[in-house]
Amino acid sequence: MNPYVITDQHLSDYAQHLRTNERSAGTVENYLRYTRRFVRWLNGRPVTQEGTAAWKKQLAEGRYAPVTVNAMLAAVNSLLRFLGWEECRVKFLRVQRRVFREPGRELTQAEYRRLLDAARSRGQERLALLMEAICATGIRVSEVKYLTVEAVRRGRAEVALKGKIRTILLPGKLCRKLLQYAKKKKIVSGEIFLTANGTGISRRQIWGEMKRLCRHAGVEPSKVFPHNLRHLFATVFYRACRDIVRLADVLGHSSLETTRIYLLTSGTEHSRQLDRLGLVS
């Protein structure tokens, strides 16, 4: 009899394992969502390698993009490794490396400016400043909590994530704006971006506020999410310095392959580059 039945206790222990290993809040949220989806699909059946492969096949034949399928498989494989059920894991889908980003996902500087203008015109000062802070430094949305009054006064934030500590330099103009905002909101220490209740603003709240801003800014919702501001920072930074190793350090990447993904050009720009080759008479 196969004993591999995933229980609520297994999922609870796995969640604690992810947090203990300092996975980001976003990663924990995604991994738990995907593993619960897998458990619902099992519907009480024990886990087998054939079953996991069947789930993979169903995902691949459904409405999910290959990268999304692989993200789901990464979560389930991680759970199975944690449980010691290695033989039930499956391989990822093979995805050819892209050389450009889809136009529907590419946030331009002009669109970024429109988002800022729309937020300010609607009196959303916190949202406008938050977007500027992410885009001007390249921090992850989960790292916004490190933008404290103390860090801004020093001109640098010490970010601790995934067992690593890195220093993020804050532009002088941004520091002045953040300190002015903190003074206006009577925030004398600690996190600058707070909710009305005085707690740190969540990833979900930031995402929701940005999405609701799209219509007023005239920007496609598919382009507007916090992580795309980090992508825009990476693109502009690299154009200025042409140093991918330095950019990887700034972004906190362990692998240059991860950084390379951030530097994909848009499909439109890629087409222009092909036209400039002059190989068609």
CSV table of C-alpha atoms in Angstrom, one decimal:
chain,number,residue,atom,x,y,z
A,1,MET,CA,0.0,0.0,0.0
A,2,ASN,CA,1.4,3.4,-1.0
A,3,PRO,CA,1.6,5.6,2.2
A,4,TYR,CA,2.2,8.8,0.3
A,5,VAL,CA,-1.0,10.7,1.2
A,6,ILE,CA,-0.5,14.5,1.7
A,7,THR,CA,-2.2,15.7,4.9
A,8,ASP,CA,-2.9,19.1,6.3
A,9,GLN,CA,-0.1,18.6,8.8
A,10,HIS,CA,2.3,17.9,6.0
A,11,LEU,CA,1.4,21.3,4.4
A,12,SER,CA,1.7,23.1,7.7
A,13,ASP,CA,5.1,21.6,8.3
A,14,TYR,CA,6.2,22.4,4.8
A,15,ALA,CA,5.1,26.1,5.2
A,16,GLN,CA,7.2,26.3,8.4
A,17,HIS,CA,10.1,24.7,6.5
A,18,LEU,CA,9.9,27.4,3.8
A,19,ARG,CA,9.8,30.2,6.3
A,20,THR,CA,12.7,28.7,8.4
A,21,ASN,CA,14.8,28.7,5.2
A,22,GLU,CA,14.0,32.4,4.7
A,23,ARG,CA,12.0,32.1,1.6
A,24,SER,CA,10.4,35.4,0.6
A,25,ALA,CA,6.8,35.9,1.6
A,26,GLY,CA,5.8,35.9,-2.1
A,27,THR,CA,7.6,32.5,-2.7
A,28,VAL,CA,5.9,31.0,0.4
A,29,GLU,CA,2.5,32.2,-0.8
A,30,ASN,CA,3.0,30.9,-4.3
A,31,TYR,CA,4.4,27.5,-3.3
A,32,LEU,CA,1.6,26.9,-0.8
A,33,ARG,CA,-1.1,27.9,-3.4
A,34,TYR,CA,0.4,25.6,-6.0
A,35,THR,CA,0.8,22.6,-3.6
A,36,ARG,CA,-2.7,23.0,-2.3
A,37,ARG,CA,-3.9,23.0,-5.9
A,38,PHE,CA,-2.1,19.7,-6.4
A,39,VAL,CA,-3.7,18.3,-3.3
A,40,ARG,CA,-7.1,19.3,-4.5
A,41,TRP,CA,-6.4,17.6,-7.8
A,42,LEU,CA,-5.4,14.4,-6.0
A,43,ASN,CA,-8.7,14.4,-4.1
A,44,GLY,CA,-7.5,12.1,-1.4
A,45,ARG,CA,-5.5,9.8,-3.7
A,46,PRO,CA,-1.9,8.8,-2.7
A,47,VAL,CA,1.0,10.5,-4.5
A,48,THR,CA,2.7,8.5,-7.2
A,49,GLN,CA,5.2,9.4,-9.9
A,50,GLU,CA,2.6,8.5,-12.5
A,51,GLY,CA,0.1,10.8,-10.7
A,52,THR,CA,2.4,13.7,-10.6
A,53,ALA,CA,3.2,13.2,-14.3
A,54,ALA,CA,-0.5,13.1,-15.1
A,55,TRP,CA,-1.0,16.4,-13.3
A,56,LYS,CA,2.0,17.9,-15.2
A,57,LYS,CA,0.4,16.7,-18.5
A,58,GLN,CA,-3.0,18.2,-17.6
A,59,LEU,CA,-1.3,21.5,-16.8
A,60,ALA,CA,0.7,21.5,-20.0
A,61,GLU,CA,-2.4,20.8,-22.1
A,62,GLY,CA,-4.4,23.5,-20.3
A,63,ARG,CA,-4.4,27.3,-20.4
A,64,TYR,CA,-1.2,27.7,-18.5
A,65,ALA,CA,2.0,29.1,-20.1
A,66,PRO,CA,5.0,26.7,-19.8
A,67,VAL,CA,6.8,29.0,-17.3
A,68,THR,CA,3.7,28.9,-15.1
A,69,VAL,CA,3.5,25.1,-15.3
A,70,ASN,CA,7.2,24.9,-14.3
A,71,ALA,CA,6.5,27.2,-11.4
A,72,MET,CA,3.8,24.9,-10.2
A,73,LEU,CA,6.0,21.8,-10.7
A,74,ALA,CA,8.8,23.5,-8.7
A,75,ALA,CA,6.5,24.0,-5.8
A,76,VAL,CA,5.2,20.4,-5.8
A,77,ASN,CA,8.7,19.0,-6.4
A,78,SER,CA,9.9,21.0,-3.4
A,79,LEU,CA,7.2,19.6,-1.2
A,80,LEU,CA,7.9,16.1,-2.3
A,81,ARG,CA,11.6,16.6,-1.6
A,82,PHE,CA,10.7,17.9,1.9
A,83,LEU,CA,8.6,14.9,2.5
A,84,GLY,CA,11.3,12.5,1.3
A,85,TRP,CA,9.2,11.3,-1.6
A,86,GLU,CA,11.8,11.9,-4.2
A,87,GLU,CA,10.7,9.1,-6.5
A,88,CYS,CA,7.3,11.0,-7.1
A,89,ARG,CA,9.0,14.1,-8.5
A,90,VAL,CA,8.8,14.9,-12.2
A,91,LYS,CA,11.0,16.9,-14.6
A,92,PHE,CA,10.2,20.4,-15.7
A,93,LEU,CA,8.9,21.2,-19.2
A,94,ARG,CA,11.6,22.1,-21.6
A,95,VAL,CA,11.3,25.7,-22.6
A,96,GLN,CA,13.4,27.3,-25.2
A,97,ARG,CA,15.2,30.4,-23.9
A,98,ARG,CA,13.5,33.5,-25.0
A,99,VAL,CA,15.4,36.3,-26.7
A,100,PHE,CA,12.8,39.0,-26.2
A,101,ARG,CA,9.9,39.9,-23.9
A,102,GLU,CA,6.3,39.9,-25.0
A,103,PRO,CA,5.1,43.4,-25.8
A,104,GLY,CA,2.1,43.0,-23.5
A,105,ARG,CA,4.5,42.6,-20.6
A,106,GLU,CA,7.0,45.4,-21.4
A,107,LEU,CA,6.5,48.5,-19.2
A,108,THR,CA,8.1,51.5,-20.9
A,109,GLN,CA,9.5,54.6,-19.2
A,110,ALA,CA,6.7,56.7,-20.7
A,111,GLU,CA,4.1,54.3,-19.2
A,112,TYR,CA,5.9,54.4,-15.9
A,113,ARG,CA,5.7,58.2,-15.9
A,114,ARG,CA,2.0,58.1,-16.8
A,115,LEU,CA,1.4,55.8,-13.8
A,116,LEU,CA,3.2,58.3,-11.5
A,117,ASP,CA,1.3,61.3,-12.9
A,118,ALA,CA,-2.1,59.4,-12.5
A,119,ALA,CA,-1.3,58.5,-8.9
A,120,ARG,CA,-0.4,62.1,-8.0
A,121,SER,CA,-3.4,63.6,-9.8
A,122,ARG,CA,-5.6,61.2,-7.8
A,123,GLY,CA,-4.0,62.2,-4.5
A,124,GLN,CA,-2.3,58.8,-4.1
A,125,GLU,CA,0.9,60.2,-2.8
A,126,ARG,CA,2.0,57.0,-1.0
A,127,LEU,CA,1.5,54.9,-4.1
A,128,ALA,CA,3.4,57.3,-6.4
A,129,LEU,CA,6.3,57.5,-4.0
A,130,LEU,CA,6.3,53.7,-3.5
A,131,MET,CA,6.5,53.1,-7.2
A,132,GLU,CA,9.4,55.6,-7.5
A,133,ALA,CA,11.2,53.9,-4.6
A,134,ILE,CA,11.0,50.5,-6.2
A,135,CYS,CA,11.8,51.7,-9.7
A,136,ALA,CA,14.7,54.0,-8.6
A,137,THR,CA,16.4,51.3,-6.5
A,138,GLY,CA,15.4,47.9,-8.1
A,139,ILE,CA,14.3,46.5,-4.7
A,140,ARG,CA,11.8,43.6,-4.6
A,141,VAL,CA,8.3,44.5,-3.3
A,142,SER,CA,9.1,42.2,-0.3
A,143,GLU,CA,12.0,44.5,0.5
A,144,VAL,CA,10.0,47.7,0.8
A,145,LYS,CA,9.9,47.2,4.6
A,146,TYR,CA,13.7,47.9,4.7
A,147,LEU,CA,13.0,51.5,3.5
A,148,THR,CA,13.0,52.9,7.0
A,149,VAL,CA,13.5,56.5,8.3
A,150,GLU,CA,16.9,55.4,9.6
A,151,ALA,CA,17.9,53.8,6.3
A,152,VAL,CA,16.9,56.9,4.3
A,153,ARG,CA,18.8,59.2,6.7
A,154,ARG,CA,21.9,57.0,6.1
A,155,GLY,CA,21.3,57.0,2.3
A,156,ARG,CA,21.4,53.2,2.2
A,157,ALA,CA,19.3,50.2,3.2
A,158,GLU,CA,20.6,46.9,4.5
A,159,VAL,CA,18.4,44.2,3.1
A,160,ALA,CA,18.5,40.7,4.6
A,161,LEU,CA,16.9,38.0,2.4
A,162,LYS,CA,17.5,34.3,1.8
A,163,GLY,CA,20.4,34.3,4.2
A,164,LYS,CA,22.2,37.1,2.4
A,165,ILE,CA,22.6,40.8,3.3
A,166,ARG,CA,23.2,43.4,0.7
A,167,THR,CA,23.4,47.1,0.8
A,168,ILE,CA,21.1,49.2,-1.4
A,169,LEU,CA,22.2,52.8,-2.1
A,170,LEU,CA,19.3,55.3,-2.2
A,171,PRO,CA,19.4,58.2,-4.6
A,172,GLY,CA,19.7,61.6,-2.8
A,173,LYS,CA,16.6,63.0,-4.5
A,174,LEU,CA,14.6,59.9,-3.4
A,175,CYS,CA,15.8,60.2,0.2
A,176,ARG,CA,14.7,63.8,0.3
A,177,LYS,CA,11.2,62.9,-0.9
A,178,LEU,CA,10.9,60.0,1.5
A,179,LEU,CA,12.0,62.1,4.5
A,180,GLN,CA,9.5,64.8,3.5
A,181,TYR,CA,6.8,62.2,3.2
A,182,ALA,CA,7.7,60.7,6.6
A,183,LYS,CA,7.6,64.1,8.3
A,184,LYS,CA,4.2,64.9,6.8
A,185,LYS,CA,2.9,61.5,8.0
A,186,LYS,CA,4.6,62.0,11.4
A,187,ILE,CA,6.7,58.9,11.0
A,188,VAL,CA,9.8,59.4,13.1
A,189,SER,CA,11.3,55.9,12.9
A,190,GLY,CA,10.9,52.5,11.3
A,191,GLU,CA,9.1,51.7,8.0
A,192,ILE,CA,8.0,54.6,5.9
A,193,PHE,CA,5.3,52.9,3.8
A,194,LEU,CA,2.5,52.1,6.3
A,195,THR,CA,-1.2,51.4,6.1
A,196,ALA,CA,-3.8,53.6,7.9
A,197,ASN,CA,-3.5,51.2,10.8
A,198,GLY,CA,0.2,51.8,11.1
A,199,THR,CA,1.3,48.4,9.8
A,200,GLY,CA,3.6,47.7,6.9
A,201,ILE,CA,1.9,47.7,3.5
A,202,SER,CA,1.5,44.3,2.0
A,203,ARG,CA,2.5,42.9,-1.4
A,204,ARG,CA,-1.2,42.2,-2.2
A,205,GLN,CA,-2.2,45.8,-1.3
A,206,ILE,CA,0.5,47.3,-3.5
A,207,TRP,CA,-0.4,45.0,-6.4
A,208,GLY,CA,-4.1,45.9,-6.0
A,209,GLU,CA,-3.5,49.7,-5.9
A,210,MET,CA,-1.3,49.5,-9.0
A,211,LYS,CA,-3.8,47.5,-10.9
A,212,ARG,CA,-6.6,50.0,-10.1
A,213,LEU,CA,-4.5,52.8,-11.4
A,214,CYS,CA,-4.1,51.3,-14.9
A,215,ARG,CA,-7.4,52.7,-16.3
A,216,HIS,CA,-6.6,56.3,-15.1
A,217,ALA,CA,-3.0,56.1,-16.5
A,218,GLY,CA,-4.0,54.5,-19.8
A,219,VAL,CA,-1.6,51.6,-19.3
A,220,GLU,CA,-2.5,47.9,-20.0
A,221,PRO,CA,-3.0,46.0,-16.7
A,222,SER,CA,-0.8,43.2,-18.0
A,223,LYS,CA,2.2,45.5,-17.8
A,224,VAL,CA,1.5,46.9,-14.3
A,225,PHE,CA,2.7,44.9,-11.3
A,226,PRO,CA,5.4,45.7,-8.7
A,227,HIS,CA,8.0,43.3,-10.2
A,228,ASN,CA,7.9,45.1,-13.5
A,229,LEU,CA,9.2,48.2,-11.9
A,230,ARG,CA,12.2,46.2,-10.9
A,231,HIS,CA,12.6,45.0,-14.5
A,232,LEU,CA,12.4,48.6,-15.7
A,233,PHE,CA,15.2,49.6,-13.2
A,234,ALA,CA,17.3,46.7,-14.5
A,235,THR,CA,16.9,47.7,-18.1
A,236,VAL,CA,17.7,51.4,-17.5
A,237,PHE,CA,20.6,50.6,-15.2
A,238,TYR,CA,22.2,48.2,-17.7
A,239,ARG,CA,21.9,50.7,-20.6
A,240,ALA,CA,23.8,53.2,-18.4
A,241,CYS,CA,26.6,51.0,-17.2
A,242,ARG,CA,26.7,47.9,-19.5
A,243,ASP,CA,27.9,45.8,-16.6
A,244,ILE,CA,25.8,42.7,-16.0
A,245,VAL,CA,27.9,41.5,-13.0
A,246,ARG,CA,27.4,44.9,-11.3
A,247,LEU,CA,23.7,44.8,-12.0
A,248,ALA,CA,23.4,41.2,-10.6
A,249,ASP,CA,25.0,42.5,-7.3
A,250,VAL,CA,22.6,45.4,-7.2
A,251,LEU,CA,19.5,43.2,-7.8
A,252,GLY,CA,20.8,40.6,-5.3
A,253,HIS,CA,21.0,37.7,-7.8
A,254,SER,CA,23.2,34.7,-7.2
A,255,SER,CA,23.1,33.7,-10.9
A,256,LEU,CA,23.8,35.8,-14.0
A,257,GLU,CA,21.3,33.7,-15.8
A,258,THR,CA,18.6,35.2,-13.6
A,259,THR,CA,19.9,38.7,-14.3
A,260,ARG,CA,19.9,38.0,-18.1
A,261,ILE,CA,16.2,37.4,-18.0
A,262,TYR,CA,15.7,40.9,-16.7
A,263,LEU,CA,17.5,42.3,-19.8
A,264,LEU,CA,15.3,40.8,-22.5
A,265,THR,CA,14.3,43.5,-25.0
A,266,SER,CA,10.7,43.9,-26.2
A,267,GLY,CA,9.6,42.1,-29.3
A,268,THR,CA,9.3,45.5,-31.1
A,269,GLU,CA,12.8,46.5,-30.2
A,270,HIS,CA,14.1,43.1,-31.3
A,271,SER,CA,12.4,43.5,-34.7
A,272,ARG,CA,14.0,46.9,-35.1
A,273,GLN,CA,17.4,45.3,-34.4
A,274,LEU,CA,16.8,42.7,-37.1
A,275,ASP,CA,15.8,45.4,-39.6
A,276,ARG,CA,19.0,47.3,-38.9
A,277,LEU,CA,21.0,44.3,-40.0
A,278,GLY,CA,20.2,45.1,-43.6
A,279,LEU,CA,20.1,41.5,-44.6
A,280,VAL,CA,16.9,41.8,-46.7
A,281,SER,CA,17.4,43.6,-50.0
